[in-house]
């Protein structure tokens, strides 16, 4: 099983800020990423950004046993 990057990992912020182009396969991942990116665009204060990252990370922790989520997680891990 893959290790989910820590909340402090820069990849989460890069995905939220669209600094990295990431193509997700699972529709729920796409929807969540889109919603969090929109929130990030509206409010990028440090405390809110941490909340967005935690929500994104928790999604992967909760759903890592779904094969497409595992593939999306691999995409994040490989985007280093």
Coordinates of N, CA and C in Angstrom, one line a residue:
X1 N 0.8 -1.2 0.0 CA 0.0 0.0 0.0 C 0.9 1.2 0.0
X2 N 0.5 2.2 -0.8 CA 1.3 3.4 -0.9 C 1.1 4.3 0.3
X3 N 2.2 5.0 0.6 CA 2.2 6.0 1.7 C 1.6 7.3 1.1
X4 N 0.7 7.9 1.8 CA 0.1 9.1 1.4 C 1.0 10.2 1.9
X5 N 1.4 11.2 1.0 CA 2.2 12.3 1.4 C 1.7 13.1 2.6
X6 N 2.6 13.5 3.4 CA 2.2 14.3 4.6 C 1.5 15.6 4.2
X7 N 0.7 16.2 5.0 CA 0.0 17.4 4.7 C 1.0 18.5 4.4
X8 N 2.2 18.5 4.9 CA 3.2 19.5 4.6 C 3.9 19.3 3.3
X9 N 3.6 18.2 2.6 CA 4.2 18.0 1.3 C 3.8 19.0 0.3
X10 N 4.7 19.6 -0.4 CA 4.5 20.7 -1.4 C 3.6 20.2 -2.5
X11 N 3.5 18.9 -2.8 CA 2.7 18.5 -4.0 C 1.2 18.8 -3.8
X12 N 0.7 18.8 -2.5 CA -0.7 19.1 -2.3 C -1.0 20.6 -2.7
X13 N -0.1 21.5 -2.3 CA -0.3 22.9 -2.7 C -0.1 23.1 -4.2
X14 N 0.8 22.4 -4.8 CA 1.0 22.5 -6.2 C -0.2 22.1 -7.0
X15 N -0.9 21.1 -6.5 CA -2.1 20.6 -7.2 C -3.3 21.6 -7.0
X16 N -3.4 22.1 -5.7 CA -4.5 23.0 -5.5 C -4.3 24.3 -6.3
X17 N -3.1 24.8 -6.4 CA -2.8 26.0 -7.1 C -2.6 25.8 -8.6
X18 N -2.8 24.6 -9.0 CA -2.6 24.3 -10.4 C -1.2 24.5 -11.0
X19 N -0.2 24.5 -10.1 CA 1.2 24.6 -10.5 C 1.6 23.3 -11.2
X20 N 1.0 22.2 -10.9 CA 1.2 20.9 -11.5 C 0.0 20.5 -12.2
X21 N 0.1 20.1 -13.5 CA -1.0 19.6 -14.2 C -1.2 18.1 -13.9
X22 N -2.3 17.8 -13.2 CA -2.5 16.4 -12.8 C -3.9 15.9 -13.4
X23 N -3.9 14.8 -14.0 CA -5.1 14.2 -14.6 C -5.5 13.1 -13.7
X24 N -6.7 13.2 -13.0 CA -7.2 12.2 -12.2 C -8.1 11.3 -13.0
X25 N -8.3 10.0 -12.6 CA -9.1 9.1 -13.2 C -10.5 8.9 -12.6
X26 N -10.5 8.9 -11.3 CA -11.7 8.7 -10.5 C -12.6 9.9 -10.5
X27 N -13.8 9.8 -10.8 CA -14.7 11.0 -10.9 C -14.8 11.8 -9.6
X28 N -14.8 11.0 -8.5 CA -14.9 11.7 -7.2 C -13.7 12.5 -6.9
X29 N -12.5 12.0 -7.3 CA -11.3 12.7 -7.1 C -11.3 14.0 -7.9
X30 N -11.8 13.9 -9.2 CA -11.8 15.1 -10.0 C -12.8 16.1 -9.4
X31 N -13.9 15.7 -8.9 CA -14.9 16.6 -8.4 C -14.3 17.3 -7.1
X32 N -13.7 16.5 -6.2 CA -13.1 17.1 -5.0 C -12.0 18.0 -5.4
X33 N -11.1 17.6 -6.3 CA -10.0 18.5 -6.7 C -10.5 19.8 -7.2
X34 N -11.5 19.7 -8.1 CA -12.1 21.0 -8.7 C -12.7 21.9 -7.6
X35 N -13.4 21.3 -6.7 CA -14.0 22.1 -5.6 C -13.0 22.7 -4.7
X36 N -12.0 22.0 -4.4 CA -10.9 22.5 -3.5 C -10.1 23.6 -4.2
X37 N -9.9 23.4 -5.5 CA -9.2 24.4 -6.3 C -10.0 25.7 -6.3
X38 N -11.3 25.6 -6.5 CA -12.1 26.8 -6.5 C -12.1 27.5 -5.1
X39 N -12.2 26.7 -4.0 CA -12.0 27.3 -2.7 C -10.7 28.0 -2.5
X40 N -9.6 27.3 -3.0 CA -8.3 27.9 -2.9 C -8.2 29.2 -3.6
X41 N -8.8 29.3 -4.8 CA -8.8 30.5 -5.6 C -9.5 31.6 -4.9
X42 N -10.6 31.3 -4.1 CA -11.4 32.3 -3.4 C -10.7 32.7 -2.1
X43 N -10.0 31.8 -1.4 CA -9.4 32.1 -0.1 C -8.1 31.2 0.0
X44 N -7.0 31.9 -0.2 CA -5.7 31.1 -0.1 C -5.0 31.5 1.2
X45 N -5.7 31.8 2.3 CA -5.1 32.1 3.6 C -4.5 30.8 4.1
X46 N -3.4 30.9 4.8 CA -2.7 29.7 5.3 C -3.6 28.7 6.0
X47 N -4.4 29.2 6.9 CA -5.3 28.3 7.7 C -6.3 27.6 6.8
X48 N -6.8 28.3 5.8 CA -7.8 27.6 4.9 C -7.1 26.6 4.0
X49 N -5.9 27.0 3.5 CA -5.2 26.1 2.6 C -4.9 24.8 3.4
X50 N -4.5 24.9 4.6 CA -4.2 23.7 5.4 C -5.5 22.8 5.5
X51 N -6.6 23.5 5.7 CA -7.9 22.7 5.8 C -8.2 22.0 4.4
X52 N -8.0 22.7 3.3 CA -8.2 22.1 2.0 C -7.3 20.9 1.8
X53 N -6.0 21.0 2.2 CA -5.1 19.9 2.0 C -5.5 18.7 2.9
X54 N -5.9 19.0 4.1 CA -6.3 17.9 5.0 C -7.5 17.2 4.5
X55 N -8.5 18.0 3.9 CA -9.7 17.3 3.3 C -9.3 16.4 2.1
X56 N -8.4 16.9 1.3 CA -7.9 16.2 0.1 C -7.2 14.9 0.6
X57 N -6.3 15.1 1.5 CA -5.5 13.9 2.1 C -6.4 12.9 2.7
X58 N -7.4 13.4 3.5 CA -8.3 12.5 4.2 C -9.1 11.6 3.1
X59 N -9.5 12.3 2.0 CA -10.2 11.6 1.0 C -9.4 10.3 0.5
X60 N -8.1 10.5 0.3 CA -7.2 9.4 -0.1 C -7.0 8.4 1.0
X61 N -6.9 8.8 2.2 CA -6.8 7.9 3.3 C -8.1 7.0 3.4
X62 N -9.2 7.6 3.3 CA -10.5 6.9 3.4 C -10.8 6.0 2.2
X63 N -10.4 6.3 1.1 CA -10.7 5.6 -0.2 C -9.6 4.9 -0.9
X64 N -8.5 4.8 -0.2 CA -7.3 4.2 -0.9 C -7.5 2.8 -1.3
X65 N -8.5 2.1 -0.8 CA -8.7 0.7 -1.3 C -9.5 0.6 -2.6
X66 N -9.9 1.7 -3.1 CA -10.6 1.8 -4.4 C -9.5 1.9 -5.5
X67 N -9.5 1.0 -6.4 CA -8.4 1.0 -7.4 C -8.1 2.3 -8.1
X68 N -9.1 3.0 -8.6 CA -8.9 4.3 -9.3 C -8.4 5.3 -8.3
X69 N -8.8 5.3 -7.1 CA -8.2 6.3 -6.1 C -6.7 6.0 -5.9
X70 N -6.4 4.7 -5.8 CA -5.0 4.3 -5.6 C -4.2 4.8 -6.8
X71 N -4.8 4.7 -8.0 CA -4.1 5.2 -9.2 C -3.9 6.7 -9.2
X72 N -4.9 7.4 -8.7 CA -4.8 8.9 -8.5 C -3.8 9.2 -7.5
X73 N -3.7 8.5 -6.4 CA -2.7 8.7 -5.4 C -1.3 8.5 -6.0
X74 N -1.1 7.4 -6.8 CA 0.1 7.2 -7.5 C 0.5 8.3 -8.4
X75 N -0.4 8.9 -9.0 CA -0.2 10.1 -9.9 C 0.4 11.3 -9.0
X76 N -0.2 11.5 -7.9 CA 0.3 12.5 -7.0 C 1.7 12.2 -6.5
X77 N 1.9 11.0 -6.1 CA 3.3 10.6 -5.6 C 4.3 10.7 -6.7
X78 N 4.0 10.4 -7.9 CA 4.9 10.4 -9.0 C 5.1 11.8 -9.5
X79 N 4.3 12.8 -9.1 CA 4.5 14.1 -9.6 C 5.6 14.9 -8.9
X80 N 6.4 14.3 -8.2 CA 7.5 14.9 -7.4 C 8.5 15.5 -8.3

